[in-house]
Short mmCIF file of C-alpha atoms in Angstrom, two decimals:
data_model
loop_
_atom_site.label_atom_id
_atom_site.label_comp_id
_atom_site.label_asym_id
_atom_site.label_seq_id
_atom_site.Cartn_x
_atom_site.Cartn_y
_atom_site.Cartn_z
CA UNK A 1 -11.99 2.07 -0.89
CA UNK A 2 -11.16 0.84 2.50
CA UNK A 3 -9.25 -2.78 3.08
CA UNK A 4 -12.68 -3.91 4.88
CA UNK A 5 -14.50 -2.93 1.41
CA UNK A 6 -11.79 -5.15 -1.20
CA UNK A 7 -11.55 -7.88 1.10
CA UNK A 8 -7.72 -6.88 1.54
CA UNK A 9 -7.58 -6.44 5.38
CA UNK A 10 -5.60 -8.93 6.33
CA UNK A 11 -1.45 -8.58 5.68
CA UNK A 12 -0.29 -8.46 1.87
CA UNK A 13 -1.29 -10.62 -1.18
CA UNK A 14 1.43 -13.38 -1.07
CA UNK A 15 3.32 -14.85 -4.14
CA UNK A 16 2.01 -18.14 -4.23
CA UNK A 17 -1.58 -16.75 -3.51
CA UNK A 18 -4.41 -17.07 -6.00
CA UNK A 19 -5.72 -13.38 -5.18
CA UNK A 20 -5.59 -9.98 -6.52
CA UNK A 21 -7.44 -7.05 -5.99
CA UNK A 22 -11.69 -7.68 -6.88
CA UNK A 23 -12.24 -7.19 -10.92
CA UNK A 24 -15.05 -5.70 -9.53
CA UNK A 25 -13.25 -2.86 -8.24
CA UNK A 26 -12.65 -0.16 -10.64
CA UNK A 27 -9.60 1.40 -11.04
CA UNK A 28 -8.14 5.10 -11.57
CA UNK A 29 -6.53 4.04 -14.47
CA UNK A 30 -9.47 2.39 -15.99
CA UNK A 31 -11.66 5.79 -14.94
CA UNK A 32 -9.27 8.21 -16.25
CA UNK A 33 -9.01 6.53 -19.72
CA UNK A 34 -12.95 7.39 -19.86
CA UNK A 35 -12.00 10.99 -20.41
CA UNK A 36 -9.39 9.82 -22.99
CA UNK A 37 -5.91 9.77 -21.06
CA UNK A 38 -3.23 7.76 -21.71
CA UNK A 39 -1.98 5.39 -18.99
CA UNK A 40 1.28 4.22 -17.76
CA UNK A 41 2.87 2.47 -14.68
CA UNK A 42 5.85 1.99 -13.93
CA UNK A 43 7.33 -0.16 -10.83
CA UNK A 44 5.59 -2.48 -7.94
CA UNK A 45 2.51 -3.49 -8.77
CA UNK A 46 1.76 -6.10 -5.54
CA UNK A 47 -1.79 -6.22 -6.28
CA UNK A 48 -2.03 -9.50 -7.88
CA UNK A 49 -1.02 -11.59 -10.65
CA UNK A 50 -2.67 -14.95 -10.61
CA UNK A 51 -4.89 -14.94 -13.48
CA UNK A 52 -4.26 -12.72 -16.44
CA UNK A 53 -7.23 -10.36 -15.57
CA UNK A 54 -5.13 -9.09 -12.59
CA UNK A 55 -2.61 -8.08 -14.58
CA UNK A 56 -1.84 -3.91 -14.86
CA UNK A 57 -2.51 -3.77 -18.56
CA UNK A 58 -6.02 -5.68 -17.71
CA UNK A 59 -7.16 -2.97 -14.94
CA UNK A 60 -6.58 0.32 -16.66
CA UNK A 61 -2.72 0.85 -18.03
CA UNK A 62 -2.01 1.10 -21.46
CA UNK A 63 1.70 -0.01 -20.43
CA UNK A 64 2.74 -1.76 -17.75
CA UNK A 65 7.15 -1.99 -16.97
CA UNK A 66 8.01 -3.26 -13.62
CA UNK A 67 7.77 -5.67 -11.18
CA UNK A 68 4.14 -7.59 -9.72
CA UNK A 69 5.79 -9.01 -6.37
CA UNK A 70 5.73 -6.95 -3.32
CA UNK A 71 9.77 -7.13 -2.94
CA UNK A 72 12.89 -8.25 -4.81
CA UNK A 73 16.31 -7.97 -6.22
CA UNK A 74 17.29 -4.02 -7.17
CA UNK A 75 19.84 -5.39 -9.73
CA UNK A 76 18.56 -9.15 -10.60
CA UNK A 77 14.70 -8.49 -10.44
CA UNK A 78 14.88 -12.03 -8.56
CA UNK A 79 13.06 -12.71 -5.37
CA UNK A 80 12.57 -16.01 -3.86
CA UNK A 81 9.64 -16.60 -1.82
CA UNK A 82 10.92 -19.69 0.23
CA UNK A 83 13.89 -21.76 -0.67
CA UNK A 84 13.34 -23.98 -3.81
CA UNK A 85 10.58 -20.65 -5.06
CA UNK A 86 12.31 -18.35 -6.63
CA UNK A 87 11.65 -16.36 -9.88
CA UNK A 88 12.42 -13.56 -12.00
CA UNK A 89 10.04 -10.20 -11.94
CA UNK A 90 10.50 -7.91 -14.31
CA UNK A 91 7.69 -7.27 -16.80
CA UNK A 92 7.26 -5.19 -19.56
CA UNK A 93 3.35 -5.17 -20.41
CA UNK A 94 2.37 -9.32 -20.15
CA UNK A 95 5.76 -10.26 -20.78
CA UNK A 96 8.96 -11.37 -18.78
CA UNK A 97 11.50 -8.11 -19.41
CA UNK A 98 14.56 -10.60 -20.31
CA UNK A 99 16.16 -7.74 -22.68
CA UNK A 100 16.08 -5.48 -19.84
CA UNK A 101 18.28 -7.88 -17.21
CA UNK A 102 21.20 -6.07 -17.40
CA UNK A 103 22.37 -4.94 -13.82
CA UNK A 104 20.52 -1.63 -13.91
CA UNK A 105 19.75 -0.55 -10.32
CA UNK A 106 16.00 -0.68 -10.53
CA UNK A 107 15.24 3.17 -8.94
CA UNK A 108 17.65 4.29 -12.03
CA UNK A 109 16.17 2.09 -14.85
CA UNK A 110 12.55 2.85 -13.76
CA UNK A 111 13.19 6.45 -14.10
CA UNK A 112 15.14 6.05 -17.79
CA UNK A 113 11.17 4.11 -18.56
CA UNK A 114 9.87 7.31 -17.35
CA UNK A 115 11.84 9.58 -19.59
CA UNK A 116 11.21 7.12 -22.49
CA UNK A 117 7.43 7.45 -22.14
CA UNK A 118 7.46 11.15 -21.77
CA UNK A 119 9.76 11.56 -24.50
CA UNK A 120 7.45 9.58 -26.88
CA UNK A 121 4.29 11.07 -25.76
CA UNK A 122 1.92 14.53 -27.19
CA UNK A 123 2.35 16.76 -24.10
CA UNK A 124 -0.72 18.39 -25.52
CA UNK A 125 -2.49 15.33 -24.23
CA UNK A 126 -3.26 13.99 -21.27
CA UNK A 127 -1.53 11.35 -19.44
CA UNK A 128 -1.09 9.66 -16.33
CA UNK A 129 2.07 8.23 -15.07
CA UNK A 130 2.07 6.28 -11.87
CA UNK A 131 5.70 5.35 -10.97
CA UNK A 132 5.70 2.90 -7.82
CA UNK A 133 9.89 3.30 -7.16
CA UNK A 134 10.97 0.27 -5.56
CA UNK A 135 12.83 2.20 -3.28
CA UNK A 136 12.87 2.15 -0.23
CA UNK A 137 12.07 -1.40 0.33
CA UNK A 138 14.39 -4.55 1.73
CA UNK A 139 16.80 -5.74 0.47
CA UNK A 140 18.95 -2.73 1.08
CA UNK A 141 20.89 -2.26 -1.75
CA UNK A 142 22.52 0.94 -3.46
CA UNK A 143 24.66 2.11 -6.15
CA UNK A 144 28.46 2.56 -4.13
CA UNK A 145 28.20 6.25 -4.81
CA UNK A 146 25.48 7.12 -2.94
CA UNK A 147 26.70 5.60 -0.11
CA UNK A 148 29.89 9.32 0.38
CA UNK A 149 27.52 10.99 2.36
CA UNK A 150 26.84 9.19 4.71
CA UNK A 151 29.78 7.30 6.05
CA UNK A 152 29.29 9.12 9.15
CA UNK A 153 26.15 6.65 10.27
CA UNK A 154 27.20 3.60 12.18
CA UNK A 155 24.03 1.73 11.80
CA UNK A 156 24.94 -0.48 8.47
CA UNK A 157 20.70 -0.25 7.99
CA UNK A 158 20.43 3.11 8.41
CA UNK A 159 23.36 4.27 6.06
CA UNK A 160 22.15 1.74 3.16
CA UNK A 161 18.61 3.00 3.48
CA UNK A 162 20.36 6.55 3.49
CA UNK A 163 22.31 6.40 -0.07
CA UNK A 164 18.76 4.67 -1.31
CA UNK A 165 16.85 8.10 -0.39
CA UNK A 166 19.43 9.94 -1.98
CA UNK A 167 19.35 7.93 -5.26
CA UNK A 168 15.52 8.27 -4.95
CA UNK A 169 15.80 12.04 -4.68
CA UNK A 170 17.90 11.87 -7.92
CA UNK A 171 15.25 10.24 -9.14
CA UNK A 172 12.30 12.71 -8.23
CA UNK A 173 14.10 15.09 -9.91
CA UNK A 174 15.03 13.73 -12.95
CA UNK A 175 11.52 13.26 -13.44
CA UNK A 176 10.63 16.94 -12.74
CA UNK A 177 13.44 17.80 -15.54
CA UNK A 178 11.94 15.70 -17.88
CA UNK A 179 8.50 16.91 -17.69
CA UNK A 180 10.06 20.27 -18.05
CA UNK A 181 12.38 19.33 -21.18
CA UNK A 182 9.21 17.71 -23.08
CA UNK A 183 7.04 20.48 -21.91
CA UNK A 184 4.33 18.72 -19.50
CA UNK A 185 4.98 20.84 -16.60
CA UNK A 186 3.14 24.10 -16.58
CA UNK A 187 -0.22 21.73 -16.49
CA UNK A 188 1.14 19.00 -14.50
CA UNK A 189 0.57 17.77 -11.16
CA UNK A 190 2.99 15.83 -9.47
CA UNK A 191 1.96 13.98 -5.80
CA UNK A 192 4.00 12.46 -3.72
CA UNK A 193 2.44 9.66 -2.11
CA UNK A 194 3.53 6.78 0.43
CA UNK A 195 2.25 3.56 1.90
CA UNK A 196 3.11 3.19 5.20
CA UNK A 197 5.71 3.84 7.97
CA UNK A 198 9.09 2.78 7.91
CA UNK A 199 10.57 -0.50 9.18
CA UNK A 200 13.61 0.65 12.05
CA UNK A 201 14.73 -2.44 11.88
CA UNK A 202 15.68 -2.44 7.88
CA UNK A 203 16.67 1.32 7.82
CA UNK A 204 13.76 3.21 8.72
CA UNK A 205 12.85 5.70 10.84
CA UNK A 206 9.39 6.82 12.21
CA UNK A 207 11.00 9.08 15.23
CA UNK A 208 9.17 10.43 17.67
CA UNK A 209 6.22 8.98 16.59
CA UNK A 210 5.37 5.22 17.85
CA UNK A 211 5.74 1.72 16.42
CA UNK A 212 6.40 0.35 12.72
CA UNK A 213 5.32 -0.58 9.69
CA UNK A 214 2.38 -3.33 9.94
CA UNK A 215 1.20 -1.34 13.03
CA UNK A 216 -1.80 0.99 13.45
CA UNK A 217 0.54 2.98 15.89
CA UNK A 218 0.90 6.16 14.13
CA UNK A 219 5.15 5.15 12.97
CA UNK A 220 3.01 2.62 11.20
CA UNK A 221 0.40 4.71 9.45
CA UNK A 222 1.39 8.38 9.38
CA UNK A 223 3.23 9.30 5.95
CA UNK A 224 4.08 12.28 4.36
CA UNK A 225 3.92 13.51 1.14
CA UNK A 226 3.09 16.57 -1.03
CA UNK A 227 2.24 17.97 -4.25
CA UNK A 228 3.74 19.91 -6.47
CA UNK A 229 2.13 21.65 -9.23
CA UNK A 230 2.24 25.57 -11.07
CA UNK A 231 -1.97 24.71 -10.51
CA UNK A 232 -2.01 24.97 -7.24
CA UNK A 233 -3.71 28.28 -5.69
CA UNK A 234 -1.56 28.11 -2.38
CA UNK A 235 2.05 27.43 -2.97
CA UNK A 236 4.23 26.56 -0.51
CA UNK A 237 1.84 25.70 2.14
CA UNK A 238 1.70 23.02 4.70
CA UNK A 239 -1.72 20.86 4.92
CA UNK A 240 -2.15 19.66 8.51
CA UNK A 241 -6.06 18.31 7.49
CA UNK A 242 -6.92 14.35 7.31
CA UNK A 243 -5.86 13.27 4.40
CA UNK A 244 -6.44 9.46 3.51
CA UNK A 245 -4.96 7.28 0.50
CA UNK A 246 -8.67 6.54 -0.79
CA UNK A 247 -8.81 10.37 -1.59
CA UNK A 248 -6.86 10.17 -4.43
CA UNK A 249 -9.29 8.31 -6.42
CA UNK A 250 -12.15 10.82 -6.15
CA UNK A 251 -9.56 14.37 -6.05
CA UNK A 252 -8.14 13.01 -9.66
CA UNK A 253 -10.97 11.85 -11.30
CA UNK A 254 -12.53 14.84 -10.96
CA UNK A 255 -9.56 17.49 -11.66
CA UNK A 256 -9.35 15.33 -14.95
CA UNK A 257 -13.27 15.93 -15.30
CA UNK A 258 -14.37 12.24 -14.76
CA UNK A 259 -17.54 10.64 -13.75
CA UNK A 260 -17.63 9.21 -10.81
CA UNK A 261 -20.59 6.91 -10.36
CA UNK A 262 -23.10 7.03 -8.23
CA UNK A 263 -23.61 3.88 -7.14
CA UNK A 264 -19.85 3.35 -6.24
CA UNK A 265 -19.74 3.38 -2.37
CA UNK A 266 -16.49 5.41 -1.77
CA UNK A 267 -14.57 5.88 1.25
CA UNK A 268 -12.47 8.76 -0.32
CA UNK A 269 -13.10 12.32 -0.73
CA UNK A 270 -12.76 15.29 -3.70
CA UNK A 271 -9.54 16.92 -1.32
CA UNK A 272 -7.97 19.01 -3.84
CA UNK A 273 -9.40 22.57 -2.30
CA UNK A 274 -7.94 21.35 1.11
CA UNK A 275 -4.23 21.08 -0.78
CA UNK A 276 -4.59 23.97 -3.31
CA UNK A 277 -6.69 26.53 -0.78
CA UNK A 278 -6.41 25.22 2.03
CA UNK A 279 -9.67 25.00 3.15
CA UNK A 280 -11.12 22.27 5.63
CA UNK A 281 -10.95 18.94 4.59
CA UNK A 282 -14.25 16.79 3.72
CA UNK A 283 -12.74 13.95 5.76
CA UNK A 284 -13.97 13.65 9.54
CA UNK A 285 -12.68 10.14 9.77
CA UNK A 286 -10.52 7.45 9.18
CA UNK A 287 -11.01 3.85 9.28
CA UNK A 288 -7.03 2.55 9.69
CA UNK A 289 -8.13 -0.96 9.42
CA UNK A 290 -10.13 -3.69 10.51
CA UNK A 291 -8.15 -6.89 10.83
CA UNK A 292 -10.69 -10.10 11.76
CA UNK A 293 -7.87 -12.56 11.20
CA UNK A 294 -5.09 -11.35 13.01
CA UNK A 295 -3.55 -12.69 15.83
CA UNK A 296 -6.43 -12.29 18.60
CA UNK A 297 -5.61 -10.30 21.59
CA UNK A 298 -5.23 -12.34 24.39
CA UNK A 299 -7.41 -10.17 26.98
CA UNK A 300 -9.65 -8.88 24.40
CA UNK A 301 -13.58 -8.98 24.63
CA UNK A 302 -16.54 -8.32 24.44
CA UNK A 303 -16.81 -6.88 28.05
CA UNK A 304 -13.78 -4.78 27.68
CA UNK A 305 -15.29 -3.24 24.20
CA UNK A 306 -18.75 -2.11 26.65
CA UNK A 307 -20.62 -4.60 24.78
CA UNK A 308 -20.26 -3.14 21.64
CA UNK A 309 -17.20 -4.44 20.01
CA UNK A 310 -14.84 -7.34 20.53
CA UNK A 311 -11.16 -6.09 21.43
CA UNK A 312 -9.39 -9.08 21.00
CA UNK A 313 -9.72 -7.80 17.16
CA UNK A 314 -7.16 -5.90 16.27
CA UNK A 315 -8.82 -2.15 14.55
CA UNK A 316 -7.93 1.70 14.84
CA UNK A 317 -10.08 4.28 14.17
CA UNK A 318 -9.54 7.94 13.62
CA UNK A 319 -12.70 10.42 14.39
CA UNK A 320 -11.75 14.14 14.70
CA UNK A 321 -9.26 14.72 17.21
CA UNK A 322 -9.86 10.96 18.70
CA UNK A 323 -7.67 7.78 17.96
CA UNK A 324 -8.95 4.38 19.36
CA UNK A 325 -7.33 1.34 18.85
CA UNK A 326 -8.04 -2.31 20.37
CA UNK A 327 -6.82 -5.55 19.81
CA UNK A 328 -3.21 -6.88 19.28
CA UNK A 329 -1.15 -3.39 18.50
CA UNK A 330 1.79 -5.34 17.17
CA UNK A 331 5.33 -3.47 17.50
CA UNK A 332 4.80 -0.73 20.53
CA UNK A 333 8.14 0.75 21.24
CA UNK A 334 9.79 4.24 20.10
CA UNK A 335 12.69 4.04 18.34
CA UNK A 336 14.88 6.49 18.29
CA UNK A 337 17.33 6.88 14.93
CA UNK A 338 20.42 5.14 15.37
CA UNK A 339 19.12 3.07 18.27
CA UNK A 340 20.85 0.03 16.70
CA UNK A 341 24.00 1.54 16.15
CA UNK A 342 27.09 -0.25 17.23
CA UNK A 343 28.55 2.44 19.23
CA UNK A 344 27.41 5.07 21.51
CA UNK A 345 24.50 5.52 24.24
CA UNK A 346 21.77 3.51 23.55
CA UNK A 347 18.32 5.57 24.32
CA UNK A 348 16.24 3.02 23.28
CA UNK A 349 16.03 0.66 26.14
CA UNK A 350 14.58 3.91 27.87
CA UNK A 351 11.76 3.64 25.58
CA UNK A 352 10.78 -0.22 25.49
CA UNK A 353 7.18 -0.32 26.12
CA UNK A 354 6.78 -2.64 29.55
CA UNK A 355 3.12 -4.49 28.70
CA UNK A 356 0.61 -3.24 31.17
CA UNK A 357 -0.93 -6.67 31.30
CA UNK A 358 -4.52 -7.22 29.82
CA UNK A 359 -4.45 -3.89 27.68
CA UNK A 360 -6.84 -4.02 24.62
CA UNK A 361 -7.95 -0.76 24.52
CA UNK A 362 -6.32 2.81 24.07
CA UNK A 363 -7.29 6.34 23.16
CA UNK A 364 -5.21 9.23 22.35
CA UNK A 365 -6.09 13.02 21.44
CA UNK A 366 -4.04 12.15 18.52
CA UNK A 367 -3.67 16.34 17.56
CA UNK A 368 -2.35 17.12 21.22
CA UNK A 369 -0.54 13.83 21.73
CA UNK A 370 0.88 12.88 17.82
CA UNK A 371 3.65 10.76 19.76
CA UNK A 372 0.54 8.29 21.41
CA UNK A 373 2.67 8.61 24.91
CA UNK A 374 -0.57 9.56 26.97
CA UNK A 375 -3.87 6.62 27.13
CA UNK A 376 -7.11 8.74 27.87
CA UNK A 377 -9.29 5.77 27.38
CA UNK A 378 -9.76 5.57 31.36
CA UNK A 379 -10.27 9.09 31.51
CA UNK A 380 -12.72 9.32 28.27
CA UNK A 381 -14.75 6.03 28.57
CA UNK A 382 -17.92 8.12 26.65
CA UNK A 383 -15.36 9.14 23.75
CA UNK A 384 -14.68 5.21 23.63
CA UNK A 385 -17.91 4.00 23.69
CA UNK A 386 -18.68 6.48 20.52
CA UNK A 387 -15.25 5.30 18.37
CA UNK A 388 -16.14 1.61 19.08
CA UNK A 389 -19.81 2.10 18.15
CA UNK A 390 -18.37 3.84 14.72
CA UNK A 391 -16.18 0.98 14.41
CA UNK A 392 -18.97 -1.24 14.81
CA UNK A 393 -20.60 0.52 12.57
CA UNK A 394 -18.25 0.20 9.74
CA UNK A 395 -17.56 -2.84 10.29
CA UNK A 396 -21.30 -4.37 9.15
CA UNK A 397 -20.15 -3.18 5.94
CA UNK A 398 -17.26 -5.53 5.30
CA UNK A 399 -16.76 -7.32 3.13
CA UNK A 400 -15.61 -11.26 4.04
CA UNK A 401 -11.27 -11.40 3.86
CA UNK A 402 -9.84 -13.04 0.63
CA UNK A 403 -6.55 -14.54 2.16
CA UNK A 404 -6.60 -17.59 0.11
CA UNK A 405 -3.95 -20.71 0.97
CA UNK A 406 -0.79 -20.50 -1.24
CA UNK A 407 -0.97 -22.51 -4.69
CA UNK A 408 1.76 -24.96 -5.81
CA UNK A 409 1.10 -23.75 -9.47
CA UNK A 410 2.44 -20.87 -8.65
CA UNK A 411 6.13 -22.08 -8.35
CA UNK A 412 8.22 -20.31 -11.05
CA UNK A 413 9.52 -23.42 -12.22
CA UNK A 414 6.47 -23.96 -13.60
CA UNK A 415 6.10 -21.04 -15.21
CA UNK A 416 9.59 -20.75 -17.53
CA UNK A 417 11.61 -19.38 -14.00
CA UNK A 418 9.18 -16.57 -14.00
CA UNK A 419 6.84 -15.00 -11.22
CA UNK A 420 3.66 -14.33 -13.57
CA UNK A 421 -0.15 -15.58 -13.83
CA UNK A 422 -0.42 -19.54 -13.50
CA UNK A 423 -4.10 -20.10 -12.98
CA UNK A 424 -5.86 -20.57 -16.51
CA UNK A 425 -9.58 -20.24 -17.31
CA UNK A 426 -9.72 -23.52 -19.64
CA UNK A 427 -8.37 -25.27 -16.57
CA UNK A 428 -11.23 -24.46 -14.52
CA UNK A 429 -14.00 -24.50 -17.51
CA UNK A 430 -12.52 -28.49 -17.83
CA UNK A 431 -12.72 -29.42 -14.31
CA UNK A 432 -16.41 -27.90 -14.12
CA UNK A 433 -17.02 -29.95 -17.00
CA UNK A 434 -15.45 -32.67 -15.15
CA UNK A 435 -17.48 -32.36 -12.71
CA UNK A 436 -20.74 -32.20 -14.24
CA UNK A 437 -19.80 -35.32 -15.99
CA UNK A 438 -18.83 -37.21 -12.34
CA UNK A 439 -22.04 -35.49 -11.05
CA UNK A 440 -24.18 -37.12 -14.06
CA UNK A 441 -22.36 -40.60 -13.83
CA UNK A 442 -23.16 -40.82 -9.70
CA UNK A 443 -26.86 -39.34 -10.38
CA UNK A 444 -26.97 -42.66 -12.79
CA UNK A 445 -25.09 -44.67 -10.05
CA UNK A 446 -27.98 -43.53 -7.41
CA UNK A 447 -30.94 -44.52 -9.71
CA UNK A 448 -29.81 -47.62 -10.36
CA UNK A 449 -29.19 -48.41 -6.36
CA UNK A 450 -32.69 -46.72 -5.86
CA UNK A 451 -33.99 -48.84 -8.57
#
């Protein structure tokens, strides 16, 4: 599903939050274990923790070893949230992973897990691994020998981020060995996912293509990935179709002969004929986002949107060939690789993006133009019109944002110097009890003044 349809639109789901992604929403896990495979994750989970019913081995995974913050130490598995907040996050199942803190870089341990599980499993049947790597997240931190490659990159980001990749790689492929050694591979399927763009400020690199991560400028947005699997009917192949994160829910359930309901509103499509033959995708659109909360655009309105959609709220929209996006666009510049280098030309004041004032509108032929260097949305004003009305559109369908305020029961501290659930049911069944009991005591209270 779309961020509009879980409530998720806005930013990420904080530490100290009380949120996680619906119960309501089911889960791949929970869909595939229907048709009797087992589960397993291992890595970031970042979808919520605050109650126990978040947890991964609540929402589909038999096993659960990794971390549930967004971000954290590669070696410690410690991440403070603000000073004085800090906690340990490594989990195996419901439990802190204290046995396992032992200085392991965390792309190298998660992979021994990996091994583990495929070592102790039938090949003969079916499983589903999801491995989350850590990598390639802040903080920047690698194993020294990674790091011989690449000593001829100036920018102290860059190289770090570098020897992180190549540990990573490592990684990828001692996962393909494995499924090899314990005989999963011939009817395997291994994809290759990502989340969003990378960050050229910690590392990354989204070159030639526009802005950064937390943008809807395609740097932001646009990831690759692939598959990889002795099932698919055209090897070798590139796919150059719209492809969307909320396909993978529908493509797998139904390889693995699932049911999907039918009264589950889905925003993903069944794309595996697109990847393995290469024929059109299902997909005519994308909804990037719809972000009510987020800074408002300063220009944006109502009048600028034809009457038919605010633009002081920041969205993007994908329809065919067409690319609209209005609102605040955070992060505009391109950034060439090695821009912050110490030494050497510097291209990328060349490419700072000098505000046009009172922008809140632009669209691109996103096919011809893949670098968003060229606005058509003077030239195209009927093309607008038709995004913003789809935009409008999908947007009747959201759901209300769940960005709750941050929870001082969530402090570690609190919690044994662990990140982990802190809000408990019998807590809240006492204070509605509570509050019954207050709201029988002042119904007394009233009769007796009415009396």
């Amino acid at each position: 599903r779309y961020q509009i349809h879980t409530g998720l639109q806005h930013s990420i789901i904080r530490p100290t939050q009380p949120n996680c992604l619906p119960l309501d929403n089911v889960t791949l896990p929970q869909k595939l274990k229907e048709v009797g495979y087992s589960t397993h994750m291992v890595g970031k989970w970042h979808l919520g923790f605050y109650r126990r019913e978040c947890m991964p081995t609540q929402r589909g995974f038999d096993t659960f070893f990794g971390s549930l913050l967004g971000s954290g130490d590669y070696y410690t598995h410690f991440k403070c949230d603000s000073p004085g907040i800090c906690g340990y996050d490594l989990y195996e199942n419901d439990n802190a992973a204290w046995d396992h803190d032992n200085g392991i870089y965390s792309t190298q341990m998660y992979t021994q897990k990996v091994q583990q599980i495929l070592a102790s499993h039938n090949p003969r049947k079916p499983i589903f691994l999801y491995i989350a790597y850590q990598a390639v997240h802040s903080p920047l931190q690698a194993p020294g020998k990674y790091f011989e490659h690449y000593r001829s990159i100036n920018n102290i980001n860059r190289r770090r981020y570098a020897a992180m990749l190549a540990c990573l790689d490592e990684a990828i492929n001692n996962v393909t060995l494995a499924l090899k050694r314990y005989g999963y591979y011939e009817n395997s399927i291994i994809i290759y996912s990502s989340d969003n763009g990378g960050q050229p400020m910690a590392g990354g690199s989204n070159w030639p293509l526009r802005g950064s991560k937390g943008t809807y400028w395609e740097g932001g947005i646009r990831a690759v990935g692939f598959v990889h699997s002795p099932l698919l009917k055209n090897k070798g192949s590139v796919c150059k179709e719209l492809v969307h994160i909320t396909d993978w829910f529908p493509t797998l359930i139904t390889l693995a002969e699932g049911q999907i309901d039918e009264d589950i509103q889905l925003d993903g499509y069944d794309i595996w004929e697109t990847i393995s033959e290469g024929r059109r995708s299902p997909r005519v659109d994308i909804l990037h986002n719809i972000d009510p909360i987020y800074t408002k655009a300063k220009n944006g309105s109502w009048a600028a949107g034809y009457g038919i959609w605010n633009t002081a709220i920041q969205s993007a929209i994908r329809v065919n060939h067409w690319k609209l996006l209005t609102g605040n666009p955070g992060y505009s510049d391109w950034v060439p690789p090695q821009a912050f280098s110490n030494t050497g030309p510097n291209r990328w004041h060349n490419e700072r993006v000098s505000w046009s004032a009172g922008k809140t509108v632009w669209l691109f032929n996103i096919t011809a133009d893949p670098y968003e260097r060229v606005d058509l949305s003077a030239r195209y004003p009927d093309v607008v019109k038709q995004l913003l009305r789809r935009l409008s559109q999908f947007n009747k369908t959201a759901v209300p944002v769940r960005y709750p305020p941050k929870d001082p029961r969530s402090n570690p501290k609190l919690n044994g110097g662990v990140w982990g659930p802190w809000f408990k049911e019998d807590e809240k069944k006492k204070k509605s009890e509570k509050s019954k009991g207050a709201s029988k005591q002042k119904k007394s209270k009233n009769k007796k003044k009415a009396n």
